[in-house]
Short mmCIF file of C-alpha atoms in Angstrom, two decimals:
data_model
loop_
_atom_site.label_atom_id
_atom_site.label_comp_id
_atom_site.label_asym_id
_atom_site.label_seq_id
_atom_site.Cartn_x
_atom_site.Cartn_y
_atom_site.Cartn_z
CA MET A 549 -136.94 16.15 -102.47
CA THR A 550 -136.23 19.99 -102.41
CA VAL A 551 -136.76 22.70 -104.82
CA TRP A 552 -133.09 22.73 -105.46
CA GLN A 553 -133.03 19.06 -106.50
CA ALA A 554 -136.05 19.68 -108.76
CA LEU A 555 -134.22 22.61 -110.53
CA ALA A 556 -131.53 20.15 -111.67
CA ARG A 557 -134.15 17.84 -113.31
CA PRO A 558 -134.97 18.34 -116.93
CA ASP A 559 -138.65 18.09 -116.26
CA TYR A 560 -138.63 20.97 -113.98
CA LEU A 561 -141.01 23.30 -115.94
CA VAL A 562 -143.63 20.58 -116.58
CA SER A 563 -143.64 19.41 -113.00
CA PRO A 564 -145.49 20.77 -110.05
CA TRP A 565 -142.44 22.38 -108.43
CA PRO A 566 -142.78 26.11 -110.26
CA TRP A 567 -146.22 26.25 -109.03
CA ARG A 568 -145.05 25.16 -105.37
CA ALA A 569 -142.20 27.62 -105.61
CA ALA A 570 -144.50 30.37 -106.73
CA GLY A 571 -147.08 29.45 -104.07
CA TYR A 572 -144.20 29.48 -101.32
CA LEU A 573 -143.16 32.98 -102.38
CA LEU A 574 -146.85 34.32 -102.64
CA THR A 575 -147.73 33.13 -99.16
CA GLY A 576 -144.56 34.50 -97.93
CA ALA A 577 -145.43 37.89 -99.39
CA VAL A 578 -148.94 37.81 -97.77
CA THR A 579 -147.56 36.64 -94.42
CA GLY A 580 -144.76 39.38 -94.41
CA ALA A 581 -147.62 42.12 -95.22
CA VAL A 582 -149.83 40.89 -92.32
CA VAL A 583 -146.96 40.60 -89.99
CA LEU A 584 -145.82 44.18 -90.74
CA VAL A 585 -149.49 45.38 -90.01
CA VAL A 586 -149.54 43.62 -86.83
CA LEU A 587 -146.14 44.69 -85.60
CA VAL A 588 -146.82 48.36 -86.44
CA ALA A 589 -150.16 48.10 -84.58
CA LEU A 590 -148.62 46.65 -81.61
CA VAL A 591 -145.89 49.16 -81.41
CA ALA A 592 -148.30 52.17 -81.96
CA VAL A 593 -150.85 51.08 -79.65
CA GLY A 594 -148.43 49.83 -76.80
CA GLY A 595 -146.53 53.03 -77.24
CA VAL A 596 -149.56 55.34 -76.66
CA LEU A 597 -150.80 53.36 -73.81
CA ALA A 598 -147.49 52.96 -72.28
CA VAL A 599 -147.93 56.12 -70.44
CA VAL A 600 -150.50 54.56 -68.27
CA LEU A 601 -148.61 51.19 -68.19
CA VAL A 602 -151.46 49.39 -70.05
CA GLY A 603 -149.19 49.40 -73.37
CA LEU A 604 -146.27 47.76 -71.58
CA PRO A 605 -147.68 44.25 -72.07
CA LEU A 606 -148.33 44.92 -75.65
CA LEU A 607 -144.71 46.17 -76.13
CA ALA A 608 -143.50 42.97 -74.30
CA VAL A 609 -145.50 40.69 -76.83
CA VAL A 610 -143.40 41.99 -79.66
CA ALA A 611 -140.40 40.22 -78.25
CA PHE A 612 -142.34 36.91 -78.81
CA ALA A 613 -143.72 37.81 -82.06
CA GLY A 614 -141.35 35.77 -83.85
CA LEU A 615 -142.81 32.38 -82.25
CA PRO A 616 -146.07 32.24 -84.12
CA VAL A 617 -144.42 33.49 -87.47
CA ALA A 618 -141.66 30.80 -87.13
CA ALA A 619 -144.23 28.19 -86.56
CA LEU A 620 -146.08 29.06 -89.65
CA GLU A 621 -142.80 29.36 -91.67
CA ARG A 622 -141.93 25.74 -90.47
CA ARG A 623 -145.28 24.71 -91.97
CA ARG A 624 -144.91 26.75 -95.38
CA LEU A 625 -141.25 24.97 -95.84
CA ARG A 626 -143.08 21.87 -96.71
CA LEU A 627 -144.07 23.48 -100.24
CA VAL A 628 -140.34 23.56 -101.24
CA ASP A 629 -138.55 21.28 -98.83
CA ALA A 630 -139.80 17.76 -97.97
CA ASP A 631 -137.29 17.44 -95.07
CA ASP A 632 -138.70 17.76 -91.59
CA ALA A 633 -138.51 21.29 -89.92
CA PRO A 634 -138.83 20.77 -86.02
CA GLY A 635 -138.78 23.76 -83.69
CA THR A 636 -135.67 24.48 -81.88
CA HIS A 637 -137.19 25.52 -78.47
CA VAL A 638 -136.62 23.48 -75.36
CA GLU A 639 -139.19 22.49 -72.98
CA PRO A 640 -139.49 24.78 -69.73
CA PRO A 641 -138.04 23.10 -66.60
CA ALA A 642 -141.35 23.73 -64.94
CA PRO A 643 -144.89 24.30 -65.59
CA GLY A 644 -146.47 27.72 -65.44
CA LEU A 645 -146.39 30.98 -67.47
CA ARG A 646 -143.31 32.31 -65.74
CA SER A 647 -141.11 29.44 -66.34
CA TRP A 648 -142.25 29.46 -69.81
CA LEU A 649 -141.42 33.26 -70.14
CA THR A 650 -138.07 32.84 -68.68
CA THR A 651 -137.02 30.02 -70.67
CA ARG A 652 -138.15 31.67 -73.80
CA LEU A 653 -136.40 34.99 -73.28
CA ARG A 654 -133.06 33.12 -72.50
CA GLU A 655 -133.13 31.05 -75.57
CA ARG A 656 -131.23 32.10 -78.62
CA ALA A 657 -134.06 30.73 -80.76
CA THR A 658 -136.36 33.29 -79.57
CA TRP A 659 -134.38 36.29 -80.77
CA ARG A 660 -133.37 34.50 -84.03
CA GLU A 661 -137.18 34.01 -84.67
CA LEU A 662 -137.93 37.62 -83.79
CA GLY A 663 -135.18 38.69 -86.20
CA HIS A 664 -136.57 36.45 -88.90
CA ALA A 665 -140.00 38.00 -88.39
CA LEU A 666 -138.72 41.71 -88.60
CA LEU A 667 -136.67 40.81 -91.70
CA THR A 668 -139.72 39.12 -93.32
CA ALA A 669 -141.95 42.04 -92.44
CA CYS A 670 -139.49 44.91 -93.71
CA LEU A 671 -137.44 43.27 -96.29
CA LEU A 672 -138.39 39.86 -97.61
CA TRP A 673 -142.17 40.19 -98.48
CA PRO A 674 -141.48 43.37 -100.79
CA ALA A 675 -138.81 41.48 -102.41
CA GLU A 676 -141.02 38.39 -103.08
CA ALA A 677 -143.96 40.47 -104.51
CA LEU A 678 -141.73 42.42 -106.96
CA LEU A 679 -140.01 39.18 -108.14
CA LEU A 680 -143.54 37.48 -108.54
CA THR A 681 -144.58 40.41 -110.59
CA VAL A 682 -141.52 40.45 -112.80
CA ALA A 683 -141.03 36.56 -113.17
CA LEU A 684 -144.54 35.58 -113.58
CA PHE A 685 -147.22 38.34 -114.24
CA LEU A 686 -145.44 40.41 -116.74
CA PRO A 687 -144.63 37.13 -118.86
CA LEU A 688 -148.27 36.17 -118.51
CA SER A 689 -149.49 39.61 -119.55
CA ALA A 690 -147.37 39.35 -122.62
CA ILE A 691 -148.67 35.69 -123.45
CA ALA A 692 -152.30 37.37 -123.30
CA THR A 693 -151.50 40.06 -125.91
CA PRO A 694 -153.54 38.34 -128.85
CA VAL A 695 -156.37 38.06 -126.27
CA LEU A 696 -156.15 41.80 -125.27
CA LEU A 697 -155.68 42.64 -129.10
CA ALA A 698 -158.95 40.86 -129.91
CA THR A 699 -161.01 42.29 -127.04
CA VAL A 700 -159.51 45.47 -125.50
CA GLY A 701 -157.81 46.58 -128.66
CA GLU A 702 -160.65 45.73 -130.88
CA GLY A 703 -158.18 44.22 -133.50
CA ARG A 704 -156.28 47.45 -133.85
CA GLU A 705 -153.67 47.83 -131.10
CA THR A 706 -152.72 46.95 -127.48
CA LYS A 707 -149.82 47.56 -125.41
CA VAL A 708 -147.23 45.04 -123.99
CA PHE A 709 -145.67 45.90 -120.60
CA LYS A 710 -147.21 49.31 -120.77
CA ALA A 711 -144.53 50.35 -123.18
CA TRP A 712 -144.44 48.36 -126.36
CA THR A 713 -147.40 49.07 -128.87
CA VAL A 714 -148.67 46.19 -130.82
CA THR A 715 -150.56 46.98 -133.91
CA GLY A 716 -151.09 43.54 -135.81
CA TRP A 717 -151.57 40.07 -135.32
CA THR A 718 -147.96 39.26 -136.03
CA GLY A 719 -146.61 41.44 -133.27
CA ALA A 720 -149.25 39.97 -130.93
CA LEU A 721 -148.17 36.52 -131.69
CA ALA A 722 -144.25 37.61 -131.31
CA ALA A 723 -145.27 39.01 -128.09
CA ALA A 724 -146.85 35.88 -127.01
CA VAL A 725 -143.90 33.89 -127.92
CA LEU A 726 -141.65 36.22 -126.04
CA GLY A 727 -143.89 35.86 -123.03
CA VAL A 728 -143.58 32.05 -123.14
CA LEU A 729 -139.75 32.14 -123.23
CA LEU A 730 -139.80 34.71 -120.19
CA LEU A 731 -142.27 32.70 -118.30
CA ALA A 732 -139.82 29.66 -118.56
CA LEU A 733 -136.97 31.72 -117.41
CA GLY A 734 -139.16 33.33 -114.64
CA ALA A 735 -140.13 29.78 -113.49
CA TYR A 736 -136.49 28.96 -112.93
CA ALA A 737 -135.95 32.38 -111.19
CA VAL A 738 -138.78 31.69 -108.99
CA GLY A 739 -137.40 28.31 -108.11
CA VAL A 740 -133.79 29.70 -107.25
CA ALA A 741 -135.63 32.48 -105.09
CA ALA A 742 -137.88 30.02 -103.14
CA GLY A 743 -134.86 27.66 -102.65
CA ALA A 744 -132.89 30.77 -101.39
CA ARG A 745 -135.87 31.79 -99.17
CA ALA A 746 -136.39 28.25 -97.85
CA ALA A 747 -132.62 28.12 -96.85
CA LEU A 748 -132.69 31.45 -94.96
CA THR A 749 -135.73 30.32 -93.03
CA ARG A 750 -134.31 26.94 -92.11
CA LEU A 751 -131.16 28.51 -90.88
CA LEU A 752 -133.16 31.11 -88.69
CA VAL A 753 -136.08 28.84 -87.28
CA ALA A 754 -135.61 25.33 -88.34
CA PRO A 755 -131.86 24.33 -88.80
CA ARG A 756 -131.04 20.80 -89.80
CA GLY A 757 -129.92 18.81 -86.93
CA GLY A 758 -131.57 20.92 -84.29
CA ASP A 759 -130.41 23.90 -82.67
CA PRO A 760 -126.84 23.27 -81.02
CA GLU A 761 -127.92 25.33 -77.68
CA ALA A 762 -131.24 23.29 -77.54
CA ARG A 763 -129.05 19.96 -78.13
CA VAL A 764 -126.69 20.95 -75.39
CA VAL A 765 -129.51 21.83 -72.81
CA GLU A 766 -131.37 18.42 -73.60
CA LEU A 767 -128.01 16.64 -73.32
CA THR A 768 -127.30 18.29 -69.97
CA ARG A 769 -130.85 17.21 -68.72
CA SER A 770 -130.54 13.60 -70.16
CA ARG A 771 -127.16 13.32 -68.40
CA ALA A 772 -128.79 14.75 -64.96
CA ARG A 773 -131.72 12.19 -65.53
CA LEU A 774 -129.20 9.43 -65.82
CA VAL A 775 -127.32 10.32 -62.68
CA ASP A 776 -130.61 10.43 -60.89
CA ALA A 777 -131.58 6.99 -62.22
CA PHE A 778 -128.14 5.78 -61.09
CA GLU A 779 -128.59 6.77 -57.61
CA ALA A 780 -132.15 5.61 -57.49
CA GLU A 781 -130.72 2.13 -58.54
CA ARG A 782 -127.94 2.17 -55.91
CA ARG A 783 -130.51 2.96 -53.32
CA ARG A 784 -132.69 0.18 -54.58
CA ILE A 785 -129.73 -2.38 -54.37
CA GLU A 786 -128.91 -1.31 -50.92
CA ARG A 787 -132.37 -1.54 -49.66
CA ASP A 788 -133.00 -4.95 -51.30
CA LEU A 789 -129.70 -6.23 -49.88
CA HIS A 790 -130.48 -4.62 -46.47
CA ASP A 791 -133.92 -6.03 -46.12
CA GLY A 792 -133.05 -9.18 -47.86
CA ALA A 793 -129.83 -10.91 -48.06
CA GLN A 794 -128.63 -9.35 -44.69
CA GLN A 795 -131.87 -10.43 -42.82
CA ARG A 796 -131.37 -14.09 -43.96
CA LEU A 797 -127.84 -14.03 -42.90
CA VAL A 798 -128.79 -12.54 -39.40
CA ALA A 799 -131.42 -15.50 -39.17
CA LEU A 800 -128.74 -18.13 -40.21
CA ALA A 801 -126.26 -16.65 -37.68
CA MET A 802 -128.89 -17.04 -35.00
CA THR A 803 -129.81 -20.53 -35.98
CA LEU A 804 -126.27 -21.68 -36.09
CA GLY A 805 -125.87 -20.05 -32.54
CA LEU A 806 -128.66 -22.00 -31.06
CA ALA A 807 -127.48 -25.06 -32.94
CA ARG A 808 -124.20 -24.69 -31.02
CA LEU A 809 -125.87 -24.40 -27.71
CA ASP A 810 -127.86 -27.73 -28.33
CA ALA A 811 -124.69 -29.45 -29.60
CA PRO A 812 -122.48 -31.62 -27.30
CA PRO A 813 -119.51 -29.59 -26.30
CA GLY A 814 -116.01 -30.47 -27.29
CA GLY A 815 -117.24 -32.83 -30.23
CA PRO A 816 -116.65 -32.65 -33.92
CA LEU A 817 -120.38 -31.29 -34.50
CA ALA A 818 -119.64 -28.43 -32.10
CA GLU A 819 -116.45 -27.35 -34.02
CA GLN A 820 -118.06 -27.33 -37.39
CA LEU A 821 -121.08 -25.35 -35.91
CA ALA A 822 -118.62 -22.96 -34.40
CA ARG A 823 -116.65 -22.43 -37.71
CA ALA A 824 -120.06 -22.02 -39.61
CA HIS A 825 -121.22 -19.56 -37.08
CA GLU A 826 -117.85 -17.48 -37.42
CA GLU A 827 -118.24 -17.76 -41.30
CA ALA A 828 -121.71 -16.42 -41.02
CA GLY A 829 -120.70 -13.58 -38.88
CA ALA A 830 -117.86 -12.69 -41.12
CA ALA A 831 -120.15 -12.78 -44.24
CA LEU A 832 -122.63 -10.56 -42.52
CA ALA A 833 -119.73 -8.14 -41.53
CA GLU A 834 -118.76 -7.95 -45.15
CA LEU A 835 -122.30 -7.59 -46.60
CA ARG A 836 -122.90 -4.83 -44.15
CA GLU A 837 -119.72 -3.12 -45.38
CA LEU A 838 -120.99 -3.69 -48.83
CA ILE A 839 -124.18 -2.17 -48.18
CA HIS A 840 -122.48 0.70 -46.66
CA GLY A 841 -120.29 1.29 -49.66
CA ILE A 842 -123.28 1.18 -52.02
CA HIS A 843 -125.39 3.96 -50.56
CA PRO A 844 -125.00 4.47 -46.75
CA LYS A 845 -128.33 4.65 -44.93
CA VAL A 846 -127.19 7.56 -42.98
CA LEU A 847 -126.69 9.61 -46.00
CA ALA A 848 -130.17 8.85 -47.34
CA ASP A 849 -131.94 9.57 -43.97
CA TYR A 850 -130.00 12.31 -42.48
CA GLY A 851 -128.05 13.97 -45.21
CA LEU A 852 -124.57 14.92 -46.14
CA GLU A 853 -123.10 16.14 -43.00
CA ALA A 854 -124.02 13.23 -40.81
CA ALA A 855 -122.74 10.85 -43.66
CA VAL A 856 -119.46 12.68 -43.62
CA ALA A 857 -119.20 12.57 -39.79
CA ASP A 858 -119.87 8.99 -39.83
CA ALA A 859 -117.13 8.30 -42.43
CA ALA A 860 -114.80 10.33 -40.31
CA ASP A 861 -115.49 8.14 -37.55
CA ARG A 862 -114.59 5.10 -39.32
CA SER A 863 -111.48 6.58 -40.62
CA PRO A 864 -108.18 4.90 -38.96
CA VAL A 865 -106.56 8.35 -39.45
CA PRO A 866 -108.06 11.26 -37.03
CA VAL A 867 -110.28 13.47 -38.81
CA ASP A 868 -111.44 16.80 -37.79
CA VAL A 869 -114.79 18.01 -39.38
CA ALA A 870 -116.17 21.50 -40.02
CA PHE A 871 -119.33 21.47 -41.96
CA GLU A 872 -121.86 24.23 -42.25
CA PRO A 873 -124.87 22.47 -43.41
CA PRO A 874 -127.49 24.15 -45.62
CA ALA A 875 -130.91 25.06 -44.12
CA LEU A 876 -132.44 22.30 -46.33
CA ARG A 877 -131.30 19.22 -47.76
CA LEU A 878 -129.39 19.16 -51.12
CA PRO A 879 -130.30 17.10 -54.07
CA GLN A 880 -129.62 13.36 -53.61
CA ALA A 881 -127.13 12.98 -56.56
CA VAL A 882 -125.29 15.91 -55.15
CA GLU A 883 -125.04 14.65 -51.69
CA ALA A 884 -124.02 11.18 -52.93
CA ALA A 885 -121.28 12.30 -55.23
CA ALA A 886 -119.77 14.48 -52.43
CA TYR A 887 -119.86 11.86 -49.84
CA PHE A 888 -118.22 9.21 -52.09
CA VAL A 889 -115.36 11.81 -52.85
CA VAL A 890 -114.86 12.25 -49.11
CA ARG A 891 -114.83 8.52 -48.48
CA GLU A 892 -112.33 7.83 -51.39
CA ALA A 893 -110.15 10.59 -50.12
CA LEU A 894 -110.22 9.10 -46.85
CA ALA A 895 -109.36 5.74 -47.95
CA ASN A 896 -106.51 7.22 -50.03
CA VAL A 897 -105.02 8.92 -47.08
CA ALA A 898 -105.21 5.68 -44.96
CA ARG A 899 -103.47 3.66 -47.67
CA HIS A 900 -100.88 5.97 -49.07
CA SER A 901 -100.26 9.33 -47.53
CA GLY A 902 -98.71 8.43 -44.09
CA ALA A 903 -100.78 11.53 -42.59
CA ARG A 904 -101.25 11.89 -39.03
CA ARG A 905 -104.36 13.95 -39.26
CA VAL A 906 -107.21 15.05 -41.80
CA TRP A 907 -109.18 18.08 -42.09
CA ILE A 908 -112.52 18.13 -43.72
CA THR A 909 -114.65 21.38 -44.35
CA GLY A 910 -117.73 22.00 -46.29
CA GLU A 911 -120.06 24.77 -47.16
CA HIS A 912 -123.01 25.73 -49.52
CA GLY A 913 -123.40 29.20 -50.89
CA ALA A 914 -124.11 31.15 -53.88
CA GLY A 915 -125.50 27.86 -55.36
CA ARG A 916 -122.57 25.77 -54.90
CA LEU A 917 -121.26 22.95 -52.61
CA VAL A 918 -117.84 23.10 -51.79
CA VAL A 919 -116.14 20.28 -49.84
CA GLU A 920 -112.39 20.35 -49.09
CA VAL A 921 -110.28 17.36 -47.71
CA ARG A 922 -106.68 18.17 -46.49
CA ASP A 923 -104.07 16.09 -44.99
CA ASP A 924 -100.55 16.50 -43.50
CA GLY A 925 -99.17 13.56 -45.40
CA ARG A 926 -96.28 13.22 -47.80
CA GLY A 927 -98.04 14.49 -50.83
CA GLY A 928 -97.24 13.35 -54.32
CA ALA A 929 -100.54 12.15 -55.02
CA ASP A 930 -101.25 11.50 -58.80
CA PRO A 931 -104.84 10.89 -59.97
CA VAL A 932 -103.44 9.40 -63.36
CA ARG A 933 -101.86 6.30 -61.37
CA GLY A 934 -105.20 5.42 -60.06
CA THR A 935 -108.77 5.12 -61.19
CA GLY A 936 -110.44 5.88 -57.89
CA LEU A 937 -110.16 9.69 -58.26
CA THR A 938 -110.59 9.77 -61.96
CA GLY A 939 -113.91 7.94 -61.74
CA LEU A 940 -114.95 10.27 -58.93
CA ALA A 941 -114.08 13.39 -61.01
CA ASP A 942 -116.15 11.97 -63.92
CA ARG A 943 -119.14 11.53 -61.57
CA VAL A 944 -118.70 15.12 -60.31
CA SER A 945 -118.34 16.43 -63.96
CA ALA A 946 -121.82 14.67 -64.72
CA LEU A 947 -123.09 17.12 -62.23
CA ASP A 948 -121.34 20.22 -63.81
CA GLY A 949 -119.21 20.11 -61.00
CA ARG A 950 -115.49 20.23 -60.73
CA LEU A 951 -112.73 18.06 -58.71
CA THR A 952 -109.22 19.47 -58.09
CA LEU A 953 -106.23 17.79 -56.55
CA THR A 954 -103.20 19.75 -55.27
CA SER A 955 -100.52 17.40 -53.66
CA PRO A 956 -97.00 18.61 -54.07
CA PRO A 957 -94.31 16.34 -53.01
CA GLY A 958 -93.81 16.69 -49.12
CA GLY A 959 -97.42 17.59 -48.60
CA PRO A 960 -99.96 18.83 -47.88
CA THR A 961 -102.66 17.28 -50.17
CA LEU A 962 -105.79 19.19 -50.68
CA LEU A 963 -108.65 17.74 -52.68
CA ARG A 964 -111.46 20.28 -53.45
CA VAL A 965 -114.83 19.62 -54.99
CA GLU A 966 -117.42 22.19 -56.19
CA ILE A 967 -120.71 21.21 -57.34
CA PRO A 968 -123.61 23.74 -58.50
CA CYS A 969 -126.72 22.84 -56.79
CA GLU A 970 -129.73 24.36 -54.87
CA PRO A 971 -131.39 23.07 -51.54
CA SER A 972 -134.56 21.02 -52.00
CA ALA A 973 -137.42 21.27 -49.75
CA LEU A 974 -137.79 19.15 -46.61
CA THR A 975 -140.33 19.23 -43.85
CA GLU A 976 -139.42 20.62 -40.53
CA ALA A 977 -139.40 17.28 -38.80
CA THR A 978 -136.94 15.85 -41.19
CA ASN A 979 -134.62 18.66 -40.74
CA ALA A 980 -134.75 18.46 -37.10
CA ALA A 981 -134.16 14.73 -37.08
CA LYS A 982 -131.22 15.29 -39.34
CA THR A 983 -129.79 17.89 -37.12
CA ALA A 984 -130.08 15.49 -34.14
CA LYS A 985 -128.29 12.68 -36.01
CA VAL A 986 -125.51 15.02 -36.97
CA THR A 987 -124.95 16.13 -33.44
CA GLU A 988 -125.16 12.78 -32.22
CA VAL A 989 -122.73 11.29 -34.62
CA ALA A 990 -120.27 14.35 -33.91
CA ASP A 991 -120.50 13.67 -30.08
CA ARG A 992 -119.70 10.20 -30.64
CA ALA A 993 -116.73 10.77 -32.75
CA GLY A 994 -115.55 13.47 -30.54
CA ARG A 995 -115.19 15.97 -33.34
CA SER A 996 -116.72 19.32 -34.43
CA VAL A 997 -119.39 19.59 -37.10
#
């Protein structure tokens, strides 16, 4: 329940909600006064010491002053709002103070909370204190008129609200009755003010449903985690097939080959063993193609450039490769997405384009991997008519990348992929092995890398 819901109930005045609303405003006034003193002290001391650079960190702390205030406000919200009030900050991508500071400074929530702290310190707490004085303390002083007349006024006279002089018990009782009525009205006023204050606080520091910016960041990170998990599962399947089923088929083919040597030549058994041996060889070849399609080992071991050169070597259409490899390996999900785009493009060229040559270029710069596949075919390619490029576009989009296809009738066709990424650290030995493999594949294919 919230204070707004409590205000609509007939038993509001006899419920704890008026006291909870008053406590919320009272603690808000105290908090605002303390925040004002702290901010003024930080700015004053930091400004004086800034001449010798010592005060600069104190001035920088002011930018984060809203964080502890917002944390306290989320706790105070429980006085007038039973709904959860979670924070809206995202977790830093890496441990350490620098990552934390960078993340907080880039968040809108940090600046919203700073604005809330300044609003609380400069405007809200005086308004809350004034409202409590008018709505509660003045009616209570009117209710206490008979007591004041009997004690301070010695039964002769006393003042109500410092303006109305009461000289008898009748006037004192009338003032007390008026104070009760004003207290009831003040209780409703306090409830309304507490509800409005809580709504403003929730809007700035604890919006229902979470901060859209934080949700977008979390969705982006979860999507990246799903992509990484998908690639890890592909590599696991490839490894299991390579080390399990493929080895069994190799053993089966060897056993059948040995059995053919022992079987009498020209007989029915020899013919059956020969057919079985051929079927085992064909199954082994299909399994190897399947493993290569799931996640080629050359991609996992030597990187994108070697895998693209290997795919070019397998293409029935001549391919020229001009790849400028980054100094370090790219993230595995990025390499896999770019490789399968190239492979699908080469397959489409071989099946549909009638091209005589294909050119593949790739480079990494300014935090982006750019790969282009161009052919001299008949053109007219339409991704709407097939699901291959559409699926690859979705896969690239999951990495915040973009896939564009230009294929006018008559050609040429140009497929361009852009994926934002940064290289990941590798040992010098791994990089050397990768470079050696790229050179080996390029020399074998007779193409430039």
